[in-house]
Structures are given as structure tokens and as C-alpha cells.
mmCIF file with all atom_site columns, C-alpha atoms in Angstrom:
data_model
loop_
_atom_site.group_PDB
_atom_site.id
_atom_site.type_symbol
_atom_site.label_atom_id
_atom_site.label_alt_id
_atom_site.label_comp_id
_atom_site.label_asym_id
_atom_site.label_entity_id
_atom_site.label_seq_id
_atom_site.pdbx_PDB_ins_code
_atom_site.Cartn_x
_atom_site.Cartn_y
_atom_site.Cartn_z
_atom_site.occupancy
_atom_site.B_iso_or_equiv
_atom_site.pdbx_formal_charge
_atom_site.auth_seq_id
_atom_site.auth_comp_id
_atom_site.auth_asym_id
_atom_site.auth_atom_id
_atom_site.pdbx_PDB_model_num
ATOM 1   C CA . UNK A 1 1   ? 7.857   9.815   23.922 1.00 66.00 ? 1   UNK A CA 1
ATOM 2   C CA . UNK A 1 2   ? 11.745  9.622   23.819 1.00 84.00 ? 2   UNK A CA 1
ATOM 3   C CA . UNK A 1 3   ? 13.265  6.895   21.643 1.00 90.00 ? 3   UNK A CA 1
ATOM 4   C CA . UNK A 1 4   ? 14.811  3.776   23.094 1.00 96.00 ? 4   UNK A CA 1
ATOM 5   C CA . UNK A 1 5   ? 18.552  3.797   22.781 1.00 97.00 ? 5   UNK A CA 1
ATOM 6   C CA . UNK A 1 6   ? 20.388  1.533   20.394 1.00 98.00 ? 6   UNK A CA 1
ATOM 7   C CA . UNK A 1 7   ? 24.106  1.333   19.526 1.00 97.00 ? 7   UNK A CA 1
ATOM 8   C CA . UNK A 1 8   ? 24.677  3.318   16.248 1.00 97.00 ? 8   UNK A CA 1
ATOM 9   C CA . UNK A 1 9   ? 26.591  0.344   14.748 1.00 97.00 ? 9   UNK A CA 1
ATOM 10  C CA . UNK A 1 10  ? 27.626  -3.217  15.286 1.00 97.00 ? 10  UNK A CA 1
ATOM 11  C CA . UNK A 1 11  ? 29.816  -5.511  13.012 1.00 96.00 ? 11  UNK A CA 1
ATOM 12  C CA . UNK A 1 12  ? 30.772  -9.027  12.828 1.00 96.00 ? 12  UNK A CA 1
ATOM 13  C CA . UNK A 1 13  ? 32.464  -11.635 10.540 1.00 96.00 ? 13  UNK A CA 1
ATOM 14  C CA . UNK A 1 14  ? 30.435  -14.317 8.652  1.00 97.00 ? 14  UNK A CA 1
ATOM 15  C CA . UNK A 1 15  ? 29.530  -17.109 11.091 1.00 97.00 ? 15  UNK A CA 1
ATOM 16  C CA . UNK A 1 16  ? 29.981  -14.990 14.194 1.00 97.00 ? 16  UNK A CA 1
ATOM 17  C CA . UNK A 1 17  ? 27.096  -13.799 16.431 1.00 97.00 ? 17  UNK A CA 1
ATOM 18  C CA . UNK A 1 18  ? 26.163  -10.174 17.156 1.00 97.00 ? 18  UNK A CA 1
ATOM 19  C CA . UNK A 1 19  ? 23.830  -8.731  19.726 1.00 98.00 ? 19  UNK A CA 1
ATOM 20  C CA . UNK A 1 20  ? 21.939  -5.421  19.431 1.00 98.00 ? 20  UNK A CA 1
ATOM 21  C CA . UNK A 1 21  ? 20.632  -3.731  22.438 1.00 98.00 ? 21  UNK A CA 1
ATOM 22  C CA . UNK A 1 22  ? 17.536  -1.551  22.966 1.00 98.00 ? 22  UNK A CA 1
ATOM 23  C CA . UNK A 1 23  ? 17.360  0.366   26.209 1.00 97.00 ? 23  UNK A CA 1
ATOM 24  C CA . UNK A 1 24  ? 14.102  1.964   27.015 1.00 96.00 ? 24  UNK A CA 1
ATOM 25  C CA . UNK A 1 25  ? 12.101  2.841   30.193 1.00 94.00 ? 25  UNK A CA 1
ATOM 26  C CA . UNK A 1 26  ? 9.613   1.255   32.397 1.00 92.00 ? 26  UNK A CA 1
ATOM 27  C CA . UNK A 1 27  ? 7.119   3.082   30.306 1.00 92.00 ? 27  UNK A CA 1
ATOM 28  C CA . UNK A 1 28  ? 7.917   1.276   27.118 1.00 94.00 ? 28  UNK A CA 1
ATOM 29  C CA . UNK A 1 29  ? 10.328  -1.630  26.693 1.00 94.00 ? 29  UNK A CA 1
ATOM 30  C CA . UNK A 1 30  ? 10.405  -2.361  30.426 1.00 94.00 ? 30  UNK A CA 1
ATOM 31  C CA . UNK A 1 31  ? 6.687   -2.213  30.972 1.00 92.00 ? 31  UNK A CA 1
ATOM 32  C CA . UNK A 1 32  ? 5.381   -4.500  28.220 1.00 93.00 ? 32  UNK A CA 1
ATOM 33  C CA . UNK A 1 33  ? 6.314   -7.825  26.454 1.00 94.00 ? 33  UNK A CA 1
ATOM 34  C CA . UNK A 1 34  ? 5.454   -5.920  23.282 1.00 95.00 ? 34  UNK A CA 1
ATOM 35  C CA . UNK A 1 35  ? 8.975   -5.250  21.767 1.00 96.00 ? 35  UNK A CA 1
ATOM 36  C CA . UNK A 1 36  ? 9.521   -5.842  18.015 1.00 98.00 ? 36  UNK A CA 1
ATOM 37  C CA . UNK A 1 37  ? 12.472  -5.812  15.835 1.00 98.00 ? 37  UNK A CA 1
ATOM 38  C CA . UNK A 1 38  ? 12.627  -4.793  12.097 1.00 98.00 ? 38  UNK A CA 1
ATOM 39  C CA . UNK A 1 39  ? 15.327  -5.228  9.467  1.00 98.00 ? 39  UNK A CA 1
ATOM 40  C CA . UNK A 1 40  ? 15.688  -2.486  6.841  1.00 98.00 ? 40  UNK A CA 1
ATOM 41  C CA . UNK A 1 41  ? 18.287  -3.081  4.042  1.00 96.00 ? 41  UNK A CA 1
ATOM 42  C CA . UNK A 1 42  ? 19.283  0.111   2.061  1.00 93.00 ? 42  UNK A CA 1
ATOM 43  C CA . UNK A 1 43  ? 16.366  1.411   0.032  1.00 93.00 ? 43  UNK A CA 1
ATOM 44  C CA . UNK A 1 44  ? 13.782  -0.992  1.081  1.00 96.00 ? 44  UNK A CA 1
ATOM 45  C CA . UNK A 1 45  ? 10.792  -0.980  3.550  1.00 97.00 ? 45  UNK A CA 1
ATOM 46  C CA . UNK A 1 46  ? 11.221  -2.427  7.003  1.00 98.00 ? 46  UNK A CA 1
ATOM 47  C CA . UNK A 1 47  ? 10.540  -6.046  7.559  1.00 98.00 ? 47  UNK A CA 1
ATOM 48  C CA . UNK A 1 48  ? 9.272   -7.599  10.887 1.00 97.00 ? 48  UNK A CA 1
ATOM 49  C CA . UNK A 1 49  ? 11.811  -10.051 12.365 1.00 98.00 ? 49  UNK A CA 1
ATOM 50  C CA . UNK A 1 50  ? 10.852  -10.568 15.947 1.00 97.00 ? 50  UNK A CA 1
ATOM 51  C CA . UNK A 1 51  ? 7.609   -9.709  17.819 1.00 97.00 ? 51  UNK A CA 1
ATOM 52  C CA . UNK A 1 52  ? 6.490   -10.145 21.409 1.00 95.00 ? 52  UNK A CA 1
ATOM 53  C CA . UNK A 1 53  ? 10.061  -9.926  22.625 1.00 96.00 ? 53  UNK A CA 1
ATOM 54  C CA . UNK A 1 54  ? 11.071  -13.364 21.222 1.00 97.00 ? 54  UNK A CA 1
ATOM 55  C CA . UNK A 1 55  ? 8.680   -14.693 18.667 1.00 96.00 ? 55  UNK A CA 1
ATOM 56  C CA . UNK A 1 56  ? 9.669   -15.056 15.036 1.00 97.00 ? 56  UNK A CA 1
ATOM 57  C CA . UNK A 1 57  ? 7.205   -14.687 12.147 1.00 95.00 ? 57  UNK A CA 1
ATOM 58  C CA . UNK A 1 58  ? 6.907   -17.393 9.738  1.00 94.00 ? 58  UNK A CA 1
ATOM 59  C CA . UNK A 1 59  ? 9.816   -17.327 7.284  1.00 95.00 ? 59  UNK A CA 1
ATOM 60  C CA . UNK A 1 60  ? 12.228  -15.558 9.608  1.00 97.00 ? 60  UNK A CA 1
ATOM 61  C CA . UNK A 1 61  ? 15.451  -17.793 10.068 1.00 96.00 ? 61  UNK A CA 1
ATOM 62  C CA . UNK A 1 62  ? 16.064  -19.218 13.469 1.00 97.00 ? 62  UNK A CA 1
ATOM 63  C CA . UNK A 1 63  ? 19.324  -17.461 13.565 1.00 97.00 ? 63  UNK A CA 1
ATOM 64  C CA . UNK A 1 64  ? 17.444  -14.358 14.722 1.00 98.00 ? 64  UNK A CA 1
ATOM 65  C CA . UNK A 1 65  ? 16.448  -14.486 18.424 1.00 98.00 ? 65  UNK A CA 1
ATOM 66  C CA . UNK A 1 66  ? 15.145  -11.912 20.912 1.00 97.00 ? 66  UNK A CA 1
ATOM 67  C CA . UNK A 1 67  ? 15.117  -11.409 24.622 1.00 97.00 ? 67  UNK A CA 1
ATOM 68  C CA . UNK A 1 68  ? 14.475  -8.864  27.271 1.00 97.00 ? 68  UNK A CA 1
ATOM 69  C CA . UNK A 1 69  ? 15.704  -8.031  30.778 1.00 97.00 ? 69  UNK A CA 1
ATOM 70  C CA . UNK A 1 70  ? 14.281  -5.112  32.692 1.00 96.00 ? 70  UNK A CA 1
ATOM 71  C CA . UNK A 1 71  ? 14.303  -2.031  30.407 1.00 96.00 ? 71  UNK A CA 1
ATOM 72  C CA . UNK A 1 72  ? 16.601  -3.593  27.813 1.00 97.00 ? 72  UNK A CA 1
ATOM 73  C CA . UNK A 1 73  ? 15.539  -5.765  24.938 1.00 98.00 ? 73  UNK A CA 1
ATOM 74  C CA . UNK A 1 74  ? 18.107  -7.488  22.688 1.00 98.00 ? 74  UNK A CA 1
ATOM 75  C CA . UNK A 1 75  ? 18.261  -8.998  19.182 1.00 98.00 ? 75  UNK A CA 1
ATOM 76  C CA . UNK A 1 76  ? 20.812  -11.731 18.544 1.00 98.00 ? 76  UNK A CA 1
ATOM 77  C CA . UNK A 1 77  ? 21.932  -12.921 15.178 1.00 98.00 ? 77  UNK A CA 1
ATOM 78  C CA . UNK A 1 78  ? 23.833  -16.030 15.098 1.00 97.00 ? 78  UNK A CA 1
ATOM 79  C CA . UNK A 1 79  ? 25.658  -17.539 12.248 1.00 96.00 ? 79  UNK A CA 1
ATOM 80  C CA . UNK A 1 80  ? 26.111  -14.112 10.474 1.00 97.00 ? 80  UNK A CA 1
ATOM 81  C CA . UNK A 1 81  ? 25.582  -14.100 6.659  1.00 97.00 ? 81  UNK A CA 1
ATOM 82  C CA . UNK A 1 82  ? 26.303  -11.308 4.303  1.00 96.00 ? 82  UNK A CA 1
ATOM 83  C CA . UNK A 1 83  ? 22.590  -10.858 3.645  1.00 96.00 ? 83  UNK A CA 1
ATOM 84  C CA . UNK A 1 84  ? 22.070  -9.890  7.137  1.00 97.00 ? 84  UNK A CA 1
ATOM 85  C CA . UNK A 1 85  ? 23.792  -6.530  6.590  1.00 97.00 ? 85  UNK A CA 1
ATOM 86  C CA . UNK A 1 86  ? 21.202  -3.878  7.158  1.00 97.00 ? 86  UNK A CA 1
ATOM 87  C CA . UNK A 1 87  ? 19.727  -1.382  9.621  1.00 98.00 ? 87  UNK A CA 1
ATOM 88  C CA . UNK A 1 88  ? 17.870  -2.881  12.529 1.00 98.00 ? 88  UNK A CA 1
ATOM 89  C CA . UNK A 1 89  ? 15.168  -1.056  14.676 1.00 98.00 ? 89  UNK A CA 1
ATOM 90  C CA . UNK A 1 90  ? 13.487  -2.108  17.968 1.00 98.00 ? 90  UNK A CA 1
ATOM 91  C CA . UNK A 1 91  ? 10.033  -0.994  18.677 1.00 97.00 ? 91  UNK A CA 1
ATOM 92  C CA . UNK A 1 92  ? 7.868   -1.112  21.720 1.00 96.00 ? 92  UNK A CA 1
ATOM 93  C CA . UNK A 1 93  ? 4.235   -0.319  22.538 1.00 95.00 ? 93  UNK A CA 1
ATOM 94  C CA . UNK A 1 94  ? 4.339   2.541   25.052 1.00 93.00 ? 94  UNK A CA 1
ATOM 95  C CA . UNK A 1 95  ? 0.867   2.693   26.649 1.00 83.00 ? 95  UNK A CA 1
ATOM 96  C CA . UNK A 1 96  ? -2.192  4.642   25.619 1.00 86.00 ? 96  UNK A CA 1
ATOM 97  C CA . UNK A 1 97  ? -2.090  3.265   22.066 1.00 87.00 ? 97  UNK A CA 1
ATOM 98  C CA . UNK A 1 98  ? 1.338   4.729   21.183 1.00 93.00 ? 98  UNK A CA 1
ATOM 99  C CA . UNK A 1 99  ? 4.360   3.164   19.908 1.00 95.00 ? 99  UNK A CA 1
ATOM 100 C CA . UNK A 1 100 ? 8.021   4.117   19.930 1.00 96.00 ? 100 UNK A CA 1
ATOM 101 C CA . UNK A 1 101 ? 10.988  3.146   17.653 1.00 97.00 ? 101 UNK A CA 1
ATOM 102 C CA . UNK A 1 102 ? 14.637  2.986   18.780 1.00 97.00 ? 102 UNK A CA 1
ATOM 103 C CA . UNK A 1 103 ? 17.226  5.122   17.030 1.00 96.00 ? 103 UNK A CA 1
ATOM 104 C CA . UNK A 1 104 ? 18.394  2.180   14.835 1.00 97.00 ? 104 UNK A CA 1
ATOM 105 C CA . UNK A 1 105 ? 21.555  0.238   14.544 1.00 98.00 ? 105 UNK A CA 1
ATOM 106 C CA . UNK A 1 106 ? 23.783  -0.324  11.268 1.00 98.00 ? 106 UNK A CA 1
ATOM 107 C CA . UNK A 1 107 ? 24.901  -3.959  11.037 1.00 97.00 ? 107 UNK A CA 1
ATOM 108 C CA . UNK A 1 108 ? 28.044  -4.403  8.944  1.00 97.00 ? 108 UNK A CA 1
ATOM 109 C CA . UNK A 1 109 ? 29.189  -7.917  7.973  1.00 96.00 ? 109 UNK A CA 1
ATOM 110 C CA . UNK A 1 110 ? 32.907  -7.819  7.585  1.00 93.00 ? 110 UNK A CA 1
ATOM 111 C CA . UNK B 2 1   ? -0.654  -11.736 -0.642 1.00 96.00 ? 1   UNK B CA 1
ATOM 112 C CA . UNK B 2 2   ? -0.848  -8.744  1.648  1.00 97.00 ? 2   UNK B CA 1
ATOM 113 C CA . UNK B 2 3   ? -0.032  -5.546  -0.228 1.00 98.00 ? 3   UNK B CA 1
ATOM 114 C CA . UNK B 2 4   ? -0.059  -1.962  1.055  1.00 98.00 ? 4   UNK B CA 1
ATOM 115 C CA . UNK B 2 5   ? 0.426   0.728   -1.552 1.00 98.00 ? 5   UNK B CA 1
ATOM 116 C CA . UNK B 2 6   ? 0.893   4.368   -0.534 1.00 98.00 ? 6   UNK B CA 1
ATOM 117 C CA . UNK B 2 7   ? 0.217   7.391   -2.742 1.00 97.00 ? 7   UNK B CA 1
ATOM 118 C CA . UNK B 2 8   ? -0.150  11.162  -2.539 1.00 97.00 ? 8   UNK B CA 1
ATOM 119 C CA . UNK B 2 9   ? 3.326   12.216  -1.678 1.00 97.00 ? 9   UNK B CA 1
ATOM 120 C CA . UNK B 2 10  ? 5.060   15.122  -3.267 1.00 97.00 ? 10  UNK B CA 1
ATOM 121 C CA . UNK B 2 11  ? 6.375   18.649  -2.958 1.00 97.00 ? 11  UNK B CA 1
ATOM 122 C CA . UNK B 2 12  ? 4.417   21.006  -0.764 1.00 97.00 ? 12  UNK B CA 1
ATOM 123 C CA . UNK B 2 13  ? 5.160   24.553  0.627  1.00 97.00 ? 13  UNK B CA 1
ATOM 124 C CA . UNK B 2 14  ? 5.612   25.161  4.428  1.00 97.00 ? 14  UNK B CA 1
ATOM 125 C CA . UNK B 2 15  ? 2.167   25.665  5.831  1.00 97.00 ? 15  UNK B CA 1
ATOM 126 C CA . UNK B 2 16  ? 0.412   23.738  3.155  1.00 98.00 ? 16  UNK B CA 1
ATOM 127 C CA . UNK B 2 17  ? -1.513  20.559  3.291  1.00 98.00 ? 17  UNK B CA 1
ATOM 128 C CA . UNK B 2 18  ? -1.385  16.992  1.762  1.00 98.00 ? 18  UNK B CA 1
ATOM 129 C CA . UNK B 2 19  ? -3.310  13.859  1.975  1.00 98.00 ? 19  UNK B CA 1
ATOM 130 C CA . UNK B 2 20  ? -1.700  10.495  1.773  1.00 98.00 ? 20  UNK B CA 1
ATOM 131 C CA . UNK B 2 21  ? -3.490  7.344   0.887  1.00 98.00 ? 21  UNK B CA 1
ATOM 132 C CA . UNK B 2 22  ? -2.665  3.626   1.592  1.00 98.00 ? 22  UNK B CA 1
ATOM 133 C CA . UNK B 2 23  ? -4.434  1.041   -0.583 1.00 98.00 ? 23  UNK B CA 1
ATOM 134 C CA . UNK B 2 24  ? -4.678  -2.260  1.122  1.00 98.00 ? 24  UNK B CA 1
ATOM 135 C CA . UNK B 2 25  ? -5.265  -5.638  -0.302 1.00 98.00 ? 25  UNK B CA 1
ATOM 136 C CA . UNK B 2 26  ? -4.865  -9.494  0.216  1.00 98.00 ? 26  UNK B CA 1
ATOM 137 C CA . UNK B 2 27  ? -6.471  -9.284  3.779  1.00 97.00 ? 27  UNK B CA 1
ATOM 138 C CA . UNK B 2 28  ? -9.567  -8.134  5.491  1.00 97.00 ? 28  UNK B CA 1
ATOM 139 C CA . UNK B 2 29  ? -8.755  -4.749  6.031  1.00 98.00 ? 29  UNK B CA 1
ATOM 140 C CA . UNK B 2 30  ? -11.514 -3.960  8.528  1.00 97.00 ? 30  UNK B CA 1
ATOM 141 C CA . UNK B 2 31  ? -10.119 -6.498  10.974 1.00 96.00 ? 31  UNK B CA 1
ATOM 142 C CA . UNK B 2 32  ? -6.838  -4.741  11.533 1.00 97.00 ? 32  UNK B CA 1
ATOM 143 C CA . UNK B 2 33  ? -5.356  -1.671  13.271 1.00 96.00 ? 33  UNK B CA 1
ATOM 144 C CA . UNK B 2 34  ? -3.199  0.419   10.942 1.00 97.00 ? 34  UNK B CA 1
ATOM 145 C CA . UNK B 2 35  ? -0.234  2.798   11.418 1.00 98.00 ? 35  UNK B CA 1
ATOM 146 C CA . UNK B 2 36  ? 1.733   5.493   9.757  1.00 98.00 ? 36  UNK B CA 1
ATOM 147 C CA . UNK B 2 37  ? 5.404   5.589   10.293 1.00 98.00 ? 37  UNK B CA 1
ATOM 148 C CA . UNK B 2 38  ? 7.928   8.160   8.844  1.00 98.00 ? 38  UNK B CA 1
ATOM 149 C CA . UNK B 2 39  ? 11.617  8.210   7.941  1.00 98.00 ? 39  UNK B CA 1
ATOM 150 C CA . UNK B 2 40  ? 13.725  11.095  7.183  1.00 97.00 ? 40  UNK B CA 1
ATOM 151 C CA . UNK B 2 41  ? 16.076  9.873   4.377  1.00 94.00 ? 41  UNK B CA 1
ATOM 152 C CA . UNK B 2 42  ? 19.162  8.492   5.971  1.00 94.00 ? 42  UNK B CA 1
ATOM 153 C CA . UNK B 2 43  ? 17.586  8.744   9.627  1.00 96.00 ? 43  UNK B CA 1
ATOM 154 C CA . UNK B 2 44  ? 15.664  6.325   11.761 1.00 96.00 ? 44  UNK B CA 1
ATOM 155 C CA . UNK B 2 45  ? 11.966  5.247   11.824 1.00 97.00 ? 45  UNK B CA 1
ATOM 156 C CA . UNK B 2 46  ? 9.483   7.364   13.841 1.00 97.00 ? 46  UNK B CA 1
ATOM 157 C CA . UNK B 2 47  ? 5.995   6.224   14.680 1.00 97.00 ? 47  UNK B CA 1
ATOM 158 C CA . UNK B 2 48  ? 3.318   8.819   13.633 1.00 98.00 ? 48  UNK B CA 1
ATOM 159 C CA . UNK B 2 49  ? -0.128  7.601   14.159 1.00 97.00 ? 49  UNK B CA 1
ATOM 160 C CA . UNK B 2 50  ? -2.463  4.739   14.529 1.00 97.00 ? 50  UNK B CA 1
ATOM 161 C CA . UNK B 2 51  ? -6.157  3.962   14.023 1.00 97.00 ? 51  UNK B CA 1
ATOM 162 C CA . UNK B 2 52  ? -8.002  0.991   15.378 1.00 95.00 ? 52  UNK B CA 1
ATOM 163 C CA . UNK B 2 53  ? -9.965  -1.478  13.078 1.00 96.00 ? 53  UNK B CA 1
ATOM 164 C CA . UNK B 2 54  ? -13.358 0.451   12.997 1.00 96.00 ? 54  UNK B CA 1
ATOM 165 C CA . UNK B 2 55  ? -11.819 3.839   13.070 1.00 96.00 ? 55  UNK B CA 1
ATOM 166 C CA . UNK B 2 56  ? -13.247 4.855   16.381 1.00 97.00 ? 56  UNK B CA 1
ATOM 167 C CA . UNK B 2 57  ? -9.911  5.393   18.081 1.00 96.00 ? 57  UNK B CA 1
ATOM 168 C CA . UNK B 2 58  ? -6.879  7.357   16.946 1.00 97.00 ? 58  UNK B CA 1
ATOM 169 C CA . UNK B 2 59  ? -3.570  8.212   18.395 1.00 97.00 ? 59  UNK B CA 1
ATOM 170 C CA . UNK B 2 60  ? -0.735  10.605  17.279 1.00 97.00 ? 60  UNK B CA 1
ATOM 171 C CA . UNK B 2 61  ? 2.948   11.232  18.166 1.00 95.00 ? 61  UNK B CA 1
ATOM 172 C CA . UNK B 2 62  ? 3.387   14.632  20.022 1.00 94.00 ? 62  UNK B CA 1
ATOM 173 C CA . UNK B 2 63  ? 5.168   16.100  16.925 1.00 95.00 ? 63  UNK B CA 1
ATOM 174 C CA . UNK B 2 64  ? 2.095   15.855  14.705 1.00 97.00 ? 64  UNK B CA 1
ATOM 175 C CA . UNK B 2 65  ? -0.777  16.163  17.224 1.00 97.00 ? 65  UNK B CA 1
ATOM 176 C CA . UNK B 2 66  ? -3.321  18.735  16.101 1.00 97.00 ? 66  UNK B CA 1
ATOM 177 C CA . UNK B 2 67  ? -1.910  18.923  12.601 1.00 98.00 ? 67  UNK B CA 1
ATOM 178 C CA . UNK B 2 68  ? -2.269  15.423  11.263 1.00 98.00 ? 68  UNK B CA 1
ATOM 179 C CA . UNK B 2 69  ? -5.430  13.343  11.048 1.00 98.00 ? 69  UNK B CA 1
ATOM 180 C CA . UNK B 2 70  ? -5.564  9.604   10.482 1.00 98.00 ? 70  UNK B CA 1
ATOM 181 C CA . UNK B 2 71  ? -8.646  8.045   9.048  1.00 98.00 ? 71  UNK B CA 1
ATOM 182 C CA . UNK B 2 72  ? -9.751  5.008   7.051  1.00 98.00 ? 72  UNK B CA 1
ATOM 183 C CA . UNK B 2 73  ? -12.545 3.835   4.671  1.00 98.00 ? 73  UNK B CA 1
ATOM 184 C CA . UNK B 2 74  ? -13.098 0.064   5.455  1.00 98.00 ? 74  UNK B CA 1
ATOM 185 C CA . UNK B 2 75  ? -15.446 -0.240  2.472  1.00 98.00 ? 75  UNK B CA 1
ATOM 186 C CA . UNK B 2 76  ? -12.676 0.720   0.053  1.00 98.00 ? 76  UNK B CA 1
ATOM 187 C CA . UNK B 2 77  ? -9.796  -0.827  2.210  1.00 98.00 ? 77  UNK B CA 1
ATOM 188 C CA . UNK B 2 78  ? -7.990  2.428   2.305  1.00 98.00 ? 78  UNK B CA 1
ATOM 189 C CA . UNK B 2 79  ? -6.089  4.201   5.024  1.00 98.00 ? 79  UNK B CA 1
ATOM 190 C CA . UNK B 2 80  ? -5.483  8.037   4.921  1.00 98.00 ? 80  UNK B CA 1
ATOM 191 C CA . UNK B 2 81  ? -3.317  10.585  6.632  1.00 98.00 ? 81  UNK B CA 1
ATOM 192 C CA . UNK B 2 82  ? -4.256  14.343  6.168  1.00 98.00 ? 82  UNK B CA 1
ATOM 193 C CA . UNK B 2 83  ? -1.354  16.512  6.956  1.00 98.00 ? 83  UNK B CA 1
ATOM 194 C CA . UNK B 2 84  ? -1.901  20.216  7.564  1.00 98.00 ? 84  UNK B CA 1
ATOM 195 C CA . UNK B 2 85  ? 0.370   23.053  8.580  1.00 98.00 ? 85  UNK B CA 1
ATOM 196 C CA . UNK B 2 86  ? 3.324   21.142  7.180  1.00 98.00 ? 86  UNK B CA 1
ATOM 197 C CA . UNK B 2 87  ? 6.776   22.076  8.286  1.00 98.00 ? 87  UNK B CA 1
ATOM 198 C CA . UNK B 2 88  ? 10.130  21.570  6.831  1.00 97.00 ? 88  UNK B CA 1
ATOM 199 C CA . UNK B 2 89  ? 10.804  18.912  9.569  1.00 97.00 ? 89  UNK B CA 1
ATOM 200 C CA . UNK B 2 90  ? 7.820   16.858  8.339  1.00 98.00 ? 90  UNK B CA 1
ATOM 201 C CA . UNK B 2 91  ? 9.933   16.004  5.193  1.00 98.00 ? 91  UNK B CA 1
ATOM 202 C CA . UNK B 2 92  ? 10.173  12.185  5.152  1.00 98.00 ? 92  UNK B CA 1
ATOM 203 C CA . UNK B 2 93  ? 9.254   8.935   3.571  1.00 98.00 ? 93  UNK B CA 1
ATOM 204 C CA . UNK B 2 94  ? 5.866   7.904   5.006  1.00 98.00 ? 94  UNK B CA 1
ATOM 205 C CA . UNK B 2 95  ? 5.129   4.257   5.376  1.00 98.00 ? 95  UNK B CA 1
ATOM 206 C CA . UNK B 2 96  ? 1.699   2.793   6.214  1.00 98.00 ? 96  UNK B CA 1
ATOM 207 C CA . UNK B 2 97  ? 1.813   -0.600  8.123  1.00 98.00 ? 97  UNK B CA 1
ATOM 208 C CA . UNK B 2 98  ? -0.531  -3.207  9.352  1.00 98.00 ? 98  UNK B CA 1
ATOM 209 C CA . UNK B 2 99  ? -0.720  -4.051  12.920 1.00 96.00 ? 99  UNK B CA 1
ATOM 210 C CA . UNK B 2 100 ? -0.410  -7.896  13.299 1.00 92.00 ? 100 UNK B CA 1
ATOM 211 C CA . UNK B 2 101 ? -2.731  -7.881  16.313 1.00 81.00 ? 101 UNK B CA 1
ATOM 212 C CA . UNK B 2 102 ? 0.230   -8.519  18.527 1.00 83.00 ? 102 UNK B CA 1
ATOM 213 C CA . UNK B 2 103 ? 1.440   -4.982  18.965 1.00 90.00 ? 103 UNK B CA 1
ATOM 214 C CA . UNK B 2 104 ? 3.701   -5.259  16.041 1.00 93.00 ? 104 UNK B CA 1
ATOM 215 C CA . UNK B 2 105 ? 3.773   -3.953  12.499 1.00 97.00 ? 105 UNK B CA 1
ATOM 216 C CA . UNK B 2 106 ? 3.820   -6.996  10.354 1.00 96.00 ? 106 UNK B CA 1
ATOM 217 C CA . UNK B 2 107 ? 3.474   -5.592  6.857  1.00 97.00 ? 107 UNK B CA 1
ATOM 218 C CA . UNK B 2 108 ? 4.718   -2.304  5.425  1.00 98.00 ? 108 UNK B CA 1
ATOM 219 C CA . UNK B 2 109 ? 4.126   -0.396  2.282  1.00 98.00 ? 109 UNK B CA 1
ATOM 220 C CA . UNK B 2 110 ? 6.861   0.843   -0.022 1.00 97.00 ? 110 UNK B CA 1
ATOM 221 C CA . UNK B 2 111 ? 6.621   4.377   1.335  1.00 97.00 ? 111 UNK B CA 1
ATOM 222 C CA . UNK B 2 112 ? 5.722   7.760   -0.268 1.00 98.00 ? 112 UNK B CA 1
ATOM 223 C CA . UNK B 2 113 ? 8.037   10.646  -0.127 1.00 98.00 ? 113 UNK B CA 1
ATOM 224 C CA . UNK B 2 114 ? 6.753   14.112  1.243  1.00 98.00 ? 114 UNK B CA 1
ATOM 225 C CA . UNK B 2 115 ? 9.000   17.035  0.711  1.00 98.00 ? 115 UNK B CA 1
ATOM 226 C CA . UNK B 2 116 ? 8.107   20.362  2.503  1.00 98.00 ? 116 UNK B CA 1
ATOM 227 C CA . UNK B 2 117 ? 10.059  23.235  0.891  1.00 96.00 ? 117 UNK B CA 1
ATOM 228 C CA . UNK B 2 118 ? 9.484   26.515  -0.601 1.00 95.00 ? 118 UNK B CA 1
#
């Protein structure tokens, strides 16, 4: 149960786009279309932003999108806003009713 | 409105035990798988355990297997995590979360802090 790899930090200016990667293995990210992304501002609980690789829950802005290629999933945030500054975590189902989270990425809006 | 409220955290000595509770409301609790996820302050999220909707199937992360037990009371819409043989490395904020039936955690509680220290 090793954690998928995410970059520790990414940054961008307001209006720009950023992409956060999540690299796992064929036993988790690559093996299932069951990747989710969570946003966690400081001092708050995580919030679901993307599920099933590329689906947005109701209320999540269209600026947030997800994709996957092989063992790597990606979260793209376009039209960056100051309120997007937070930690972001990927998660994947990993067989036999287990789940795994990535190490997390801190997004800074410059 | 879906609400998940954890309780039961606190300070416990190494080797001790603690039982966390998660009171659910705003949805039909018995229809959903539930999870526990923990987070050392300043660090990342770590999946801990899951239980299916009727409580018949449970699963644990290797780091807690044999020490933690997840359970639920569907009549009282409450999820539990019994933690035994606690270690310093179990110190974390523990979140309960609902599985949205799409292998994702769609609602989270506010978390309860567990501190294991002498």
C-alpha cells in the first residue's frame, strides 16, 4: 500500500492553469477508473472535487477537470483564483476494498 | 443536509485504547459504505479502514490491522473505530467519511484529534 506520488508544490498566477499529477501503479491508479481528487484548505476537512477520474460533483466549478493516462492521473485547474489555494490530494481504489491517498500537493496562487 | 460528527478523541498513553464515534445525519446511513481516514497535523491524508453498508465486510490499512476495529450501528446511524495498542505514530486527526457509491469519499466530518503520548 504505497502512496501515489504527487509533486509537493505547484504554483500559478490568477487566471493561469495548473496541473497536478498523481503517479501510482497498475494496482491502483492505473488499474481502475476510480481516481478521486480532494481539496483541503488549511484547517478544514477535505472536499471532493473530482471522482471517477473526470467527473465533477454538483457545485464544483467547471474550472476543475481530471484525466488519466496509464498509471498517472492529473487534476487541472484553469482560470486560477485566489480561493483555489489549498492542499490537493488524489486517491484511488486499490483492489480488495482498500483505498490509497497520494502524498498531497500544496497549490500556491501567486 | 449530510452531516458527519466525530467524537471520542483525546490524549491516551501508549498501549492504551480509545473508541471514536461518528454520528451521521441527513441521509440513509444504512445504504452507504463508510471510511476512516487520518491525518498527522501538517502531513497528508492516510486511508485507515472501511466498512460496507450492512457491516459484514471490513478492511484495514496494514499499519492498523490487528489493532483497530471498525464497526457500525445502522439503527443509530453511527460509525465507530475501536483503537487498541495505540502507538505514538497513531497520533493524528481522524476523519470519518461517506463513500458516495462511486469509490469516492463524498462527505467528510470535521475530524477528531487523537494524541498518543505519555
